[in-house]
Amino acid sequence: MERQGYAMNPEEVRKKLNNMLVTYKRIKDRAKSTGEERVSWEYYTKMDEIFGGSGVGTAPPGTVVATPLFAPAPAPAPAPAPAPAPAPAPAAPTPAPAAAPAARRPSAPPARPSTVRATRRPASQASDFLESFQHHAERRTAALESMVRPDLERWRRVKERRRRAFERRLLGTLTNISTSLRQLVAGQEEIITLLSTK
């Protein structure tokens, strides 16, 4: 990113991505609940292309979903190799790099000692990061569920008490109806007996 004119550290990139995911989820959930199809967020289409099939923003209401708050601590960087002897200066001047387009926010890269070199992380570190990311998300989900679970248990007990109270009222009402029907039948039999004797 520095070669493209962006001076952002990994923490800033992580925060930006998390903020964009939150915005995407909020818009997707709102569109799903209201049926609204017009979205004015400029990054929605790209985010939907990337995350649309992954289930982000599609959890049913009441589902506890966790996203990690913090990325795992990076592994210590290996000691830098000593700088090679400087090469002789070229005879012809090198062309200046092209200016970044106006849409980008170029900024001056931070001053670094000459011995520090930017290196790419190997694929194994990326997979380790993803595994750690998923593990942390699972731990957060478990923690959130443990905080929500007592409320769910209390809600289930209240619901069960209400169901039992409803069944008692229903049984009492059915008993009253049965008694009334017996009395009605007894009255009808008495009327039939009186009418048949005349």
PDB file of N, CA and C in Angstrom, residues 147-185:
ATOM      1  N   MET A 147     -23.383 -14.798  28.341  1.00  0.00           N
ATOM      2  CA  MET A 147     -24.023 -13.630  28.951  1.00  0.00           C
ATOM      3  C   MET A 147     -25.512 -13.602  28.647  1.00  0.00           C
ATOM      4  N   VAL A 148     -25.912 -14.093  27.469  1.00  0.00           N
ATOM      5  CA  VAL A 148     -27.305 -14.059  27.056  1.00  0.00           C
ATOM      6  C   VAL A 148     -28.079 -15.235  27.630  1.00  0.00           C
ATOM      7  N   ARG A 149     -27.404 -16.363  27.816  1.00  0.00           N
ATOM      8  CA  ARG A 149     -28.069 -17.598  28.232  1.00  0.00           C
ATOM      9  C   ARG A 149     -28.889 -17.451  29.515  1.00  0.00           C
ATOM     10  N   PRO A 150     -28.396 -16.796  30.598  1.00  0.00           N
ATOM     11  CA  PRO A 150     -29.242 -16.666  31.789  1.00  0.00           C
ATOM     12  C   PRO A 150     -30.560 -15.962  31.485  1.00  0.00           C
ATOM     13  N   ASP A 151     -30.526 -14.964  30.632  1.00  0.00           N
ATOM     14  CA  ASP A 151     -31.766 -14.289  30.250  1.00  0.00           C
ATOM     15  C   ASP A 151     -32.670 -15.241  29.480  1.00  0.00           C
ATOM     16  N   LEU A 152     -32.090 -16.050  28.612  1.00  0.00           N
ATOM     17  CA  LEU A 152     -32.889 -17.017  27.857  1.00  0.00           C
ATOM     18  C   LEU A 152     -33.517 -18.044  28.783  1.00  0.00           C
ATOM     19  N   GLU A 153     -32.758 -18.516  29.776  1.00  0.00           N
ATOM     20  CA  GLU A 153     -33.291 -19.488  30.728  1.00  0.00           C
ATOM     21  C   GLU A 153     -34.449 -18.876  31.528  1.00  0.00           C
ATOM     22  N   ARG A 154     -34.251 -17.637  31.983  1.00  0.00           N
ATOM     23  CA  ARG A 154     -35.311 -16.958  32.727  1.00  0.00           C
ATOM     24  C   ARG A 154     -36.545 -16.784  31.846  1.00  0.00           C
ATOM     25  N   TRP A 155     -36.331 -16.412  30.574  1.00  0.00           N
ATOM     26  CA  TRP A 155     -37.447 -16.228  29.645  1.00  0.00           C
ATOM     27  C   TRP A 155     -38.173 -17.556  29.419  1.00  0.00           C
ATOM     28  N   ARG A 156     -37.411 -18.654  29.307  1.00  0.00           N
ATOM     29  CA  ARG A 156     -38.045 -19.972  29.121  1.00  0.00           C
ATOM     30  C   ARG A 156     -38.872 -20.372  30.334  1.00  0.00           C
ATOM     31  N   ARG A 157     -38.344 -20.084  31.565  1.00  0.00           N
ATOM     32  CA  ARG A 157     -39.109 -20.407  32.777  1.00  0.00           C
ATOM     33  C   ARG A 157     -40.405 -19.596  32.827  1.00  0.00           C
ATOM     34  N   VAL A 158     -40.334 -18.306  32.513  1.00  0.00           N
ATOM     35  CA  VAL A 158     -41.536 -17.459  32.507  1.00  0.00           C
ATOM     36  C   VAL A 158     -42.526 -17.973  31.475  1.00  0.00           C
ATOM     37  N   LYS A 159     -42.023 -18.338  30.295  1.00  0.00           N
ATOM     38  CA  LYS A 159     -42.894 -18.854  29.233  1.00  0.00           C
ATOM     39  C   LYS A 159     -43.574 -20.147  29.677  1.00  0.00           C
ATOM     40  N   GLU A 160     -42.822 -21.027  30.357  1.00  0.00           N
ATOM     41  CA  GLU A 160     -43.387 -22.288  30.835  1.00  0.00           C
ATOM     42  C   GLU A 160     -44.462 -22.030  31.900  1.00  0.00           C
ATOM     43  N   ARG A 161     -44.205 -21.078  32.817  1.00  0.00           N
ATOM     44  CA  ARG A 161     -45.214 -20.729  33.830  1.00  0.00           C
ATOM     45  C   ARG A 161     -46.481 -20.196  33.177  1.00  0.00           C
ATOM     46  N   ARG A 162     -46.325 -19.357  32.176  1.00  0.00           N
ATOM     47  CA  ARG A 162     -47.495 -18.804  31.473  1.00  0.00           C
ATOM     48  C   ARG A 162     -48.277 -19.909  30.761  1.00  0.00           C
ATOM     49  N   ARG A 163     -47.532 -20.846  30.155  1.00  0.00           N
ATOM     50  CA  ARG A 163     -48.197 -21.951  29.462  1.00  0.00           C
ATOM     51  C   ARG A 163     -49.005 -22.797  30.449  1.00  0.00           C
ATOM     52  N   ARG A 164     -48.417 -23.100  31.622  1.00  0.00           N
ATOM     53  CA  ARG A 164     -49.132 -23.888  32.636  1.00  0.00           C
ATOM     54  C   ARG A 164     -50.359 -23.141  33.157  1.00  0.00           C
ATOM     55  N   ALA A 165     -50.227 -21.833  33.389  1.00  0.00           N
ATOM     56  CA  ALA A 165     -51.365 -21.037  33.855  1.00  0.00           C
ATOM     57  C   ALA A 165     -52.465 -21.035  32.799  1.00  0.00           C
ATOM     58  N   PHE A 166     -52.094 -20.924  31.525  1.00  0.00           N
ATOM     59  CA  PHE A 166     -53.088 -20.957  30.449  1.00  0.00           C
ATOM     60  C   PHE A 166     -53.790 -22.307  30.420  1.00  0.00           C
ATOM     61  N   GLU A 167     -53.018 -23.395  30.568  1.00  0.00           N
ATOM     62  CA  GLU A 167     -53.625 -24.735  30.569  1.00  0.00           C
ATOM     63  C   GLU A 167     -54.592 -24.899  31.740  1.00  0.00           C
ATOM     64  N   ARG A 168     -54.231 -24.352  32.939  1.00  0.00           N
ATOM     65  CA  ARG A 168     -55.148 -24.436  34.089  1.00  0.00           C
ATOM     66  C   ARG A 168     -56.444 -23.670  33.813  1.00  0.00           C
ATOM     67  N   ARG A 169     -56.309 -22.470  33.246  1.00  0.00           N
ATOM     68  CA  ARG A 169     -57.519 -21.685  32.918  1.00  0.00           C
ATOM     69  C   ARG A 169     -58.368 -22.412  31.876  1.00  0.00           C
ATOM     70  N   LEU A 170     -57.690 -22.992  30.869  1.00  0.00           N
ATOM     71  CA  LEU A 170     -58.412 -23.713  29.825  1.00  0.00           C
ATOM     72  C   LEU A 170     -59.129 -24.928  30.409  1.00  0.00           C
ATOM     73  N   LEU A 171     -58.466 -25.658  31.308  1.00  0.00           N
ATOM     74  CA  LEU A 171     -59.080 -26.820  31.943  1.00  0.00           C
ATOM     75  C   LEU A 171     -60.287 -26.396  32.788  1.00  0.00           C
ATOM     76  N   GLY A 172     -60.128 -25.300  33.526  1.00  0.00           N
ATOM     77  CA  GLY A 172     -61.260 -24.796  34.325  1.00  0.00           C
ATOM     78  C   GLY A 172     -62.434 -24.399  33.442  1.00  0.00           C
ATOM     79  N   THR A 173     -62.142 -23.728  32.323  1.00  0.00           N
ATOM     80  CA  THR A 173     -63.207 -23.317  31.408  1.00  0.00           C
ATOM     81  C   THR A 173     -63.889 -24.539  30.799  1.00  0.00           C
ATOM     82  N   LEU A 174     -63.119 -25.545  30.397  1.00  0.00           N
ATOM     83  CA  LEU A 174     -63.707 -26.755  29.824  1.00  0.00           C
ATOM     84  C   LEU A 174     -64.550 -27.508  30.863  1.00  0.00           C
ATOM     85  N   THR A 175     -64.103 -27.499  32.118  1.00  0.00           N
ATOM     86  CA  THR A 175     -64.893 -28.135  33.190  1.00  0.00           C
ATOM     87  C   THR A 175     -66.226 -27.416  33.354  1.00  0.00           C
ATOM     88  N   ASN A 176     -66.202 -26.081  33.348  1.00  0.00           N
ATOM     89  CA  ASN A 176     -67.446 -25.306  33.467  1.00  0.00           C
ATOM     90  C   ASN A 176     -68.381 -25.584  32.293  1.00  0.00           C
ATOM     91  N   ILE A 177     -67.813 -25.667  31.074  1.00  0.00           N
ATOM     92  CA  ILE A 177     -68.639 -25.958  29.892  1.00  0.00           C
ATOM     93  C   ILE A 177     -69.257 -27.343  30.014  1.00  0.00           C
ATOM     94  N   SER A 178     -68.461 -28.310  30.477  1.00  0.00           N
ATOM     95  CA  SER A 178     -68.962 -29.683  30.629  1.00  0.00           C
ATOM     96  C   SER A 178     -70.095 -29.733  31.659  1.00  0.00           C
ATOM     97  N   THR A 179     -69.915 -29.026  32.774  1.00  0.00           N
ATOM     98  CA  THR A 179     -70.959 -28.984  33.808  1.00  0.00           C
ATOM     99  C   THR A 179     -72.230 -28.342  33.264  1.00  0.00           C
ATOM    100  N   SER A 180     -72.064 -27.256  32.534  1.00  0.00           N
ATOM    101  CA  SER A 180     -73.229 -26.563  31.951  1.00  0.00           C
ATOM    102  C   SER A 180     -73.944 -27.457  30.954  1.00  0.00           C
ATOM    103  N   LEU A 181     -73.199 -28.192  30.144  1.00  0.00           N
ATOM    104  CA  LEU A 181     -73.832 -29.094  29.180  1.00  0.00           C
ATOM    105  C   LEU A 181     -74.588 -30.219  29.884  1.00  0.00           C
ATOM    106  N   ARG A 182     -74.024 -30.751  30.990  1.00  0.00           N
ATOM    107  CA  ARG A 182     -74.727 -31.803  31.746  1.00  0.00           C
ATOM    108  C   ARG A 182     -76.050 -31.264  32.309  1.00  0.00           C
ATOM    109  N   GLN A 183     -75.975 -30.029  32.848  1.00  0.00           N
ATOM    110  CA  GLN A 183     -77.189 -29.423  33.397  1.00  0.00           C
ATOM    111  C   GLN A 183     -78.225 -29.194  32.294  1.00  0.00           C
ATOM    112  N   LEU A 184     -77.751 -28.789  31.121  1.00  0.00           N
ATOM    113  CA  LEU A 184     -78.648 -28.553  29.996  1.00  0.00           C
ATOM    114  C   LEU A 184     -79.300 -29.859  29.546  1.00  0.00           C
ATOM    115  N   VAL A 185     -78.504 -30.917  29.480  1.00  0.00           N
ATOM    116  CA  VAL A 185     -79.031 -32.228  29.076  1.00  0.00           C
ATOM    117  C   VAL A 185     -80.052 -32.701  30.118  1.00  0.00           C
TER     118      VAL A 185
END
